[in-house]
Coordinates of C-alpha atoms in Angstrom, one line a residue:
Chain A
X1 CA 138.1 109.1 42.5
X2 CA 141.6 110.5 42.3
X3 CA 140.9 114.2 42.0
X4 CA 138.7 115.8 44.3
X5 CA 138.7 119.2 44.0
X6 CA 140.3 122.3 42.6
X7 CA 140.1 126.0 43.8
X8 CA 141.4 128.9 41.8
X9 CA 142.6 131.5 44.6
X10 CA 143.3 135.4 43.1
X11 CA 146.4 137.4 44.1
X12 CA 144.6 139.3 47.0
X13 CA 143.2 136.1 48.3
X14 CA 140.1 135.4 47.4
X15 CA 138.3 132.3 46.0
X16 CA 137.8 132.8 42.3
X17 CA 137.2 129.4 41.1
X18 CA 136.0 126.2 43.3
X19 CA 134.9 123.0 41.3
X20 CA 134.5 119.7 43.0
X21 CA 134.7 116.4 40.8
X22 CA 133.2 114.3 43.8
X23 CA 130.2 114.2 46.1
X24 CA 132.4 113.4 49.1
X25 CA 134.6 116.5 48.5
X26 CA 131.6 118.8 48.6
X27 CA 132.2 121.6 51.0
X28 CA 130.0 124.4 52.1
X29 CA 130.4 128.0 50.4
X30 CA 131.4 129.9 53.3
X31 CA 134.0 127.2 54.2
X32 CA 135.6 127.5 51.0
X33 CA 135.8 130.7 51.1
X34 CA 137.5 130.5 54.5
X35 CA 139.9 127.4 53.0
X36 CA 141.3 129.8 50.6
X37 CA 142.3 133.0 52.6
X38 CA 143.5 130.7 54.8
X39 CA 145.8 129.3 52.9
X40 CA 146.6 132.7 51.4
X41 CA 147.8 133.7 54.3
X42 CA 149.8 130.4 55.5
X43 CA 151.4 130.3 51.9
X44 CA 152.4 133.9 52.5
X45 CA 153.6 133.4 56.0
X46 CA 155.5 130.0 55.2
X47 CA 157.5 132.2 52.3
X48 CA 158.7 134.3 55.2
X49 CA 159.4 131.4 57.7
X50 CA 161.5 129.3 55.7
X51 CA 164.7 128.9 56.6
X52 CA 165.7 128.3 53.2
X53 CA 166.3 131.3 51.1
X54 CA 164.3 131.4 47.9
X55 CA 161.0 130.2 49.2
X56 CA 158.3 130.9 47.0
X57 CA 155.6 129.4 49.4
X58 CA 153.9 126.1 50.2
X59 CA 153.8 123.5 47.1
X60 CA 152.2 120.6 49.1
X61 CA 150.4 119.5 52.3
X62 CA 150.3 116.0 53.2
X63 CA 147.6 114.6 54.8
X64 CA 146.7 110.8 55.8
X65 CA 143.2 110.9 53.2
X66 CA 144.4 113.6 50.8
X67 CA 147.1 116.0 49.6
X68 CA 146.5 119.7 48.7
X69 CA 148.8 120.5 45.6
X70 CA 149.6 124.5 45.2
X71 CA 150.7 125.7 42.1
X72 CA 151.7 129.6 42.4
X73 CA 152.0 131.4 39.1
X74 CA 154.3 134.7 38.4
X75 CA 151.4 137.0 38.9
X76 CA 149.9 135.6 42.4
X77 CA 147.3 133.6 41.1
X78 CA 147.2 130.3 43.2
X79 CA 145.8 127.1 41.6
X80 CA 145.2 124.4 44.5
X81 CA 144.3 120.8 43.9
X82 CA 143.1 118.3 46.2
X83 CA 143.7 114.8 45.5
X84 CA 144.0 111.1 47.0
X85 CA 147.7 110.4 48.5
X86 CA 148.4 107.8 45.6
X87 CA 147.8 110.5 42.9
X88 CA 150.6 111.2 40.6
X89 CA 151.7 113.5 38.0
X90 CA 149.9 116.0 39.7
X91 CA 152.2 119.2 38.8
X92 CA 151.7 118.1 35.5
X93 CA 148.0 118.7 35.8
X94 CA 148.1 121.5 37.5
X95 CA 150.3 122.7 34.6
X96 CA 147.7 122.0 31.9
X97 CA 145.1 123.7 34.0
X98 CA 147.3 126.6 34.0
X99 CA 147.2 126.4 30.5
X100 CA 143.7 126.4 30.3
X101 CA 143.1 129.0 32.4
X102 CA 145.2 131.3 30.3
X103 CA 143.5 130.3 27.2
X104 CA 139.7 130.4 28.4
X105 CA 139.6 133.0 31.3
X106 CA 142.3 135.4 30.4
X107 CA 141.0 135.7 26.2
X108 CA 137.8 136.1 27.0
X109 CA 136.7 139.8 26.8
X110 CA 133.6 139.3 28.7
X111 CA 136.0 138.3 32.3
X112 CA 137.3 140.6 34.4
X113 CA 140.4 140.6 36.0
X114 CA 140.6 139.2 39.8
X115 CA 136.7 138.2 39.4
X116 CA 135.1 135.2 40.1
X117 CA 135.4 133.1 36.9
X118 CA 132.0 132.3 35.1
X119 CA 133.4 130.8 31.8
X120 CA 131.8 128.3 30.4
X121 CA 134.4 126.9 27.9
X122 CA 136.5 126.9 31.1
X123 CA 134.8 124.7 32.8
X124 CA 134.1 122.5 30.3
X125 CA 137.6 121.9 29.3
X126 CA 138.6 121.5 33.5
X127 CA 136.1 118.7 33.3
X128 CA 137.7 117.1 30.3
X129 CA 140.9 117.1 31.4
X130 CA 140.6 115.7 34.7
X131 CA 137.8 113.2 33.3
X132 CA 140.8 112.1 30.8
X133 CA 143.6 112.5 33.5
X134 CA 141.4 109.9 35.7
X135 CA 140.7 107.9 32.7
X136 CA 144.7 107.2 32.3
X137 CA 145.5 106.7 35.5
X138 CA 142.7 103.7 36.5
Chain B
X1 CA 162.0 158.6 9.5
X2 CA 162.2 156.8 6.4
X3 CA 163.4 152.9 6.6
X4 CA 165.6 153.2 3.3
X5 CA 167.7 155.8 5.4
X6 CA 168.9 152.8 7.7
X7 CA 171.5 150.4 7.5
X8 CA 169.6 146.9 6.4
X9 CA 170.5 144.9 9.8
X10 CA 168.0 147.7 11.7
X11 CA 165.1 147.2 9.9
X12 CA 162.4 147.0 12.0
X13 CA 160.0 144.0 11.6
X14 CA 157.4 145.5 9.7
X15 CA 159.6 146.6 6.9
X16 CA 161.3 143.4 6.9
X17 CA 160.4 141.7 3.0
X18 CA 158.2 138.2 3.5
X19 CA 159.7 135.0 3.6
X20 CA 161.0 134.4 -0.1
X21 CA 159.8 130.9 0.5
X22 CA 156.5 130.3 -0.9
X23 CA 155.9 127.2 1.8
X24 CA 156.3 129.1 4.9
X25 CA 153.3 131.5 4.9
X26 CA 153.4 134.2 7.3
X27 CA 152.0 133.3 10.4
X28 CA 150.8 135.3 13.7
X29 CA 150.8 133.7 17.2
X30 CA 147.0 132.9 18.0
X31 CA 147.8 133.9 21.4
X32 CA 149.0 137.3 20.6
X33 CA 145.7 137.8 18.4
X34 CA 143.0 136.0 20.6
X35 CA 144.6 139.1 23.3
X36 CA 144.3 141.5 20.7
X37 CA 140.7 140.4 20.2
X38 CA 139.7 140.3 23.5
X39 CA 140.9 143.9 24.2
X40 CA 139.5 145.4 21.2
X41 CA 135.8 143.7 22.0
X42 CA 136.1 145.1 25.5
X43 CA 137.1 148.4 24.1
X44 CA 133.6 148.4 22.6
X45 CA 131.8 146.9 25.3
X46 CA 132.4 149.6 26.9
X47 CA 131.2 152.2 24.1
X48 CA 128.2 150.9 22.4
X49 CA 124.7 151.1 23.8
X50 CA 123.3 148.0 23.2
X51 CA 124.3 144.3 21.7
X52 CA 123.5 145.4 18.1
X53 CA 125.8 148.2 18.2
X54 CA 128.2 146.1 19.4
X55 CA 127.8 143.4 16.4
X56 CA 127.5 146.6 14.1
X57 CA 130.9 147.8 14.9
X58 CA 132.7 144.9 15.0
X59 CA 131.6 143.7 11.7
X60 CA 132.3 147.1 10.5
X61 CA 135.7 146.4 11.3
X62 CA 135.7 143.1 9.6
X63 CA 134.2 144.7 6.9
X64 CA 137.5 147.0 6.2
X65 CA 139.5 144.1 6.3
X66 CA 137.9 142.0 3.8
X67 CA 137.3 144.8 1.2
X68 CA 141.6 144.5 1.3
X69 CA 141.6 140.8 2.2
X70 CA 140.0 140.3 -1.4
X71 CA 142.8 142.2 -3.3
X72 CA 145.5 140.7 -1.7
X73 CA 144.2 137.0 -2.1
X74 CA 143.5 137.6 -5.9
X75 CA 147.1 138.8 -6.0
X76 CA 149.1 136.3 -4.5
X77 CA 146.7 132.9 -5.3
X78 CA 147.3 134.2 -9.0
X79 CA 143.6 134.4 -9.5
X80 CA 143.5 135.7 -13.2
X81 CA 140.4 136.0 -13.9
X82 CA 137.1 138.0 -12.0
X83 CA 134.4 135.9 -10.5
X84 CA 131.1 136.7 -12.1
X85 CA 129.2 134.1 -10.5
X86 CA 127.6 133.9 -7.0
X87 CA 128.8 130.2 -6.7
X88 CA 132.1 130.8 -7.7
X89 CA 133.0 133.7 -5.3
X90 CA 131.3 131.8 -2.6
X91 CA 133.8 128.5 -3.1
X92 CA 136.5 130.7 -3.2
X93 CA 135.4 132.0 0.3
X94 CA 135.1 129.0 1.3
X95 CA 138.2 127.4 0.5
X96 CA 141.3 129.7 -0.5
X97 CA 139.9 132.9 1.5
X98 CA 139.2 130.6 4.8
X99 CA 142.2 129.0 4.2
X100 CA 144.1 132.0 4.1
X101 CA 142.6 133.7 7.2
X102 CA 142.0 130.7 9.4
X103 CA 144.7 128.2 8.1
X104 CA 141.7 125.8 7.1
X105 CA 138.5 125.6 4.4
X106 CA 135.0 126.6 6.2
X107 CA 133.4 122.8 6.8
X108 CA 130.0 123.8 4.9
X109 CA 128.9 125.5 1.8
X110 CA 124.8 125.2 1.6
X111 CA 122.3 126.9 0.0
X112 CA 119.1 127.7 1.7
X113 CA 116.3 125.3 0.8
X114 CA 113.5 128.3 1.1
X115 CA 115.3 131.0 -0.5
X116 CA 117.7 131.1 -3.9
X117 CA 119.6 134.3 -2.6
X118 CA 120.4 132.8 1.0
X119 CA 123.5 130.6 1.3
X120 CA 125.2 129.2 4.7
X121 CA 128.5 129.0 5.2
X122 CA 129.0 126.9 8.3
X123 CA 132.8 126.2 10.7
X124 CA 132.7 124.3 13.1
X125 CA 135.2 125.8 15.6
X126 CA 135.4 129.4 14.1
X127 CA 139.2 130.3 14.9
X128 CA 138.2 134.3 16.3
X129 CA 135.8 133.2 19.2
X130 CA 137.7 129.9 20.0
X131 CA 138.3 131.0 23.3
X132 CA 135.3 133.4 24.0
X133 CA 132.5 132.5 26.1
X134 CA 129.7 134.8 25.9
X135 CA 128.1 135.4 29.1
X136 CA 124.2 134.8 29.3
X137 CA 123.6 138.7 30.0
X138 CA 125.1 139.3 26.3
X139 CA 123.2 136.1 24.6
X140 CA 122.9 137.1 21.0
X141 CA 126.2 138.6 20.5
X142 CA 128.7 136.5 18.5
X143 CA 132.5 137.0 18.4
X144 CA 132.2 135.6 14.9
X145 CA 130.5 138.8 13.6
X146 CA 134.1 139.6 12.7
X147 CA 134.5 136.9 10.2
X148 CA 130.8 137.9 9.1
X149 CA 132.6 141.3 8.5
X150 CA 135.1 140.3 6.6
X151 CA 133.1 138.1 4.4
X152 CA 130.7 140.7 3.6
X153 CA 133.5 143.1 2.7
X154 CA 135.1 140.1 0.5
X155 CA 131.5 139.9 -1.4
X156 CA 131.1 143.6 -1.6
X157 CA 134.7 144.4 -3.1
X158 CA 134.0 141.4 -6.1
X159 CA 130.7 142.8 -6.8
X160 CA 128.0 140.9 -4.8
X161 CA 126.9 143.2 -1.9
X162 CA 124.9 140.7 0.9
X163 CA 124.3 140.8 4.2
X164 CA 126.0 138.2 6.7
X165 CA 125.4 137.5 9.9
X166 CA 126.7 135.1 12.5
X167 CA 124.9 132.7 14.6
X168 CA 125.7 129.8 17.0
X169 CA 123.9 126.2 16.1
X170 CA 123.6 123.5 18.2
X171 CA 124.9 120.7 15.6
X172 CA 124.1 116.9 16.4
X173 CA 127.7 115.7 16.2
X174 CA 129.5 118.4 18.0
X175 CA 129.2 119.3 21.8
X176 CA 129.8 122.7 21.5
X177 CA 127.3 124.8 19.2
X178 CA 128.8 125.5 15.4
X179 CA 129.0 129.5 13.8
X180 CA 126.4 129.5 11.4
X181 CA 127.0 132.3 8.7
X182 CA 124.1 133.3 6.9
X183 CA 124.4 135.1 3.4
X184 CA 122.0 137.5 2.0
X185 CA 122.6 138.3 -1.5
X186 CA 120.9 141.8 -2.3
X187 CA 118.0 141.5 -5.3
X188 CA 120.4 143.6 -7.7
X189 CA 123.0 140.4 -7.5
X190 CA 120.0 137.9 -8.0
X191 CA 118.7 139.4 -11.6
X192 CA 122.0 140.0 -12.4
X193 CA 122.7 136.1 -12.0
X194 CA 119.7 135.6 -13.9
X195 CA 120.5 137.9 -17.0
X196 CA 123.6 136.0 -17.2
X197 CA 122.3 132.3 -17.1
X198 CA 119.7 133.7 -20.2
X199 CA 122.3 135.1 -21.7
X200 CA 124.5 131.9 -21.5
X201 CA 121.3 129.5 -22.5
X202 CA 120.0 132.1 -25.0

């Protein structure tokens, strides 16, 4: 599987959405919450530490067995995608996920901003998008 | 401030005339509508005490819209004869009215097998509720009630009082449930229909 998991972090650093796309990626809920807050703090520190002016934060974390892509929106919401090191077109995929978020989460009257995302339509469409992406790359 | 006193180039957007080009239908951004509708539902959820009250208020808004939409459409579509037959008005709603409101005709129009004063109109992907996922705690609520209110307004304004309700129904060909509108016409309408048919025969 090319795509392992998706995390969405709100502007205060709390994890509001977590979805795993294969068994290998399963992380305990406590660990995923810790991951989200650690990433949030690292992201903030990195934008301060950067020697290049105008840095907005960490975009990519490369490791041996995975890559972690981060997309930060203008409002401070972060979309993290943990993928295979050889996966391609991930920034475009993150953009599409952001589109789905702005459609099915933001336009949902029953969703309270900055709270945990519990929207059926968002889940379904993310699932569909990732499945279509995986079909295209394999 | 009277717009007529201002020079033409500073007319604000609501005072400008609609485009003369008939093929260019004036459109509204779907996202803008979705956000406005979402805010309106949140406003109602705060003020309603129960789900049925919530649906009632939403339906009432649709009703007001429906009353006016029928007048507007009859003028725009140059429909010269008033509809007196139940099937005619239902076909009008299913076709031109749905096309004007939602950009496509409704998907199905059917009479109920059990009662002849009940009709069903189906829409596989209702525009107004496309982005809304209703949580389990609000289960019987259907945001399509706005469209149900619009239909009731149109029927009422045309002289066919009825009760219209919106329901989510699972469909075998579709993953997501479709919206079915159940239209129950009042007995006075059915009586009138019977007289008209008798008059046509005799």
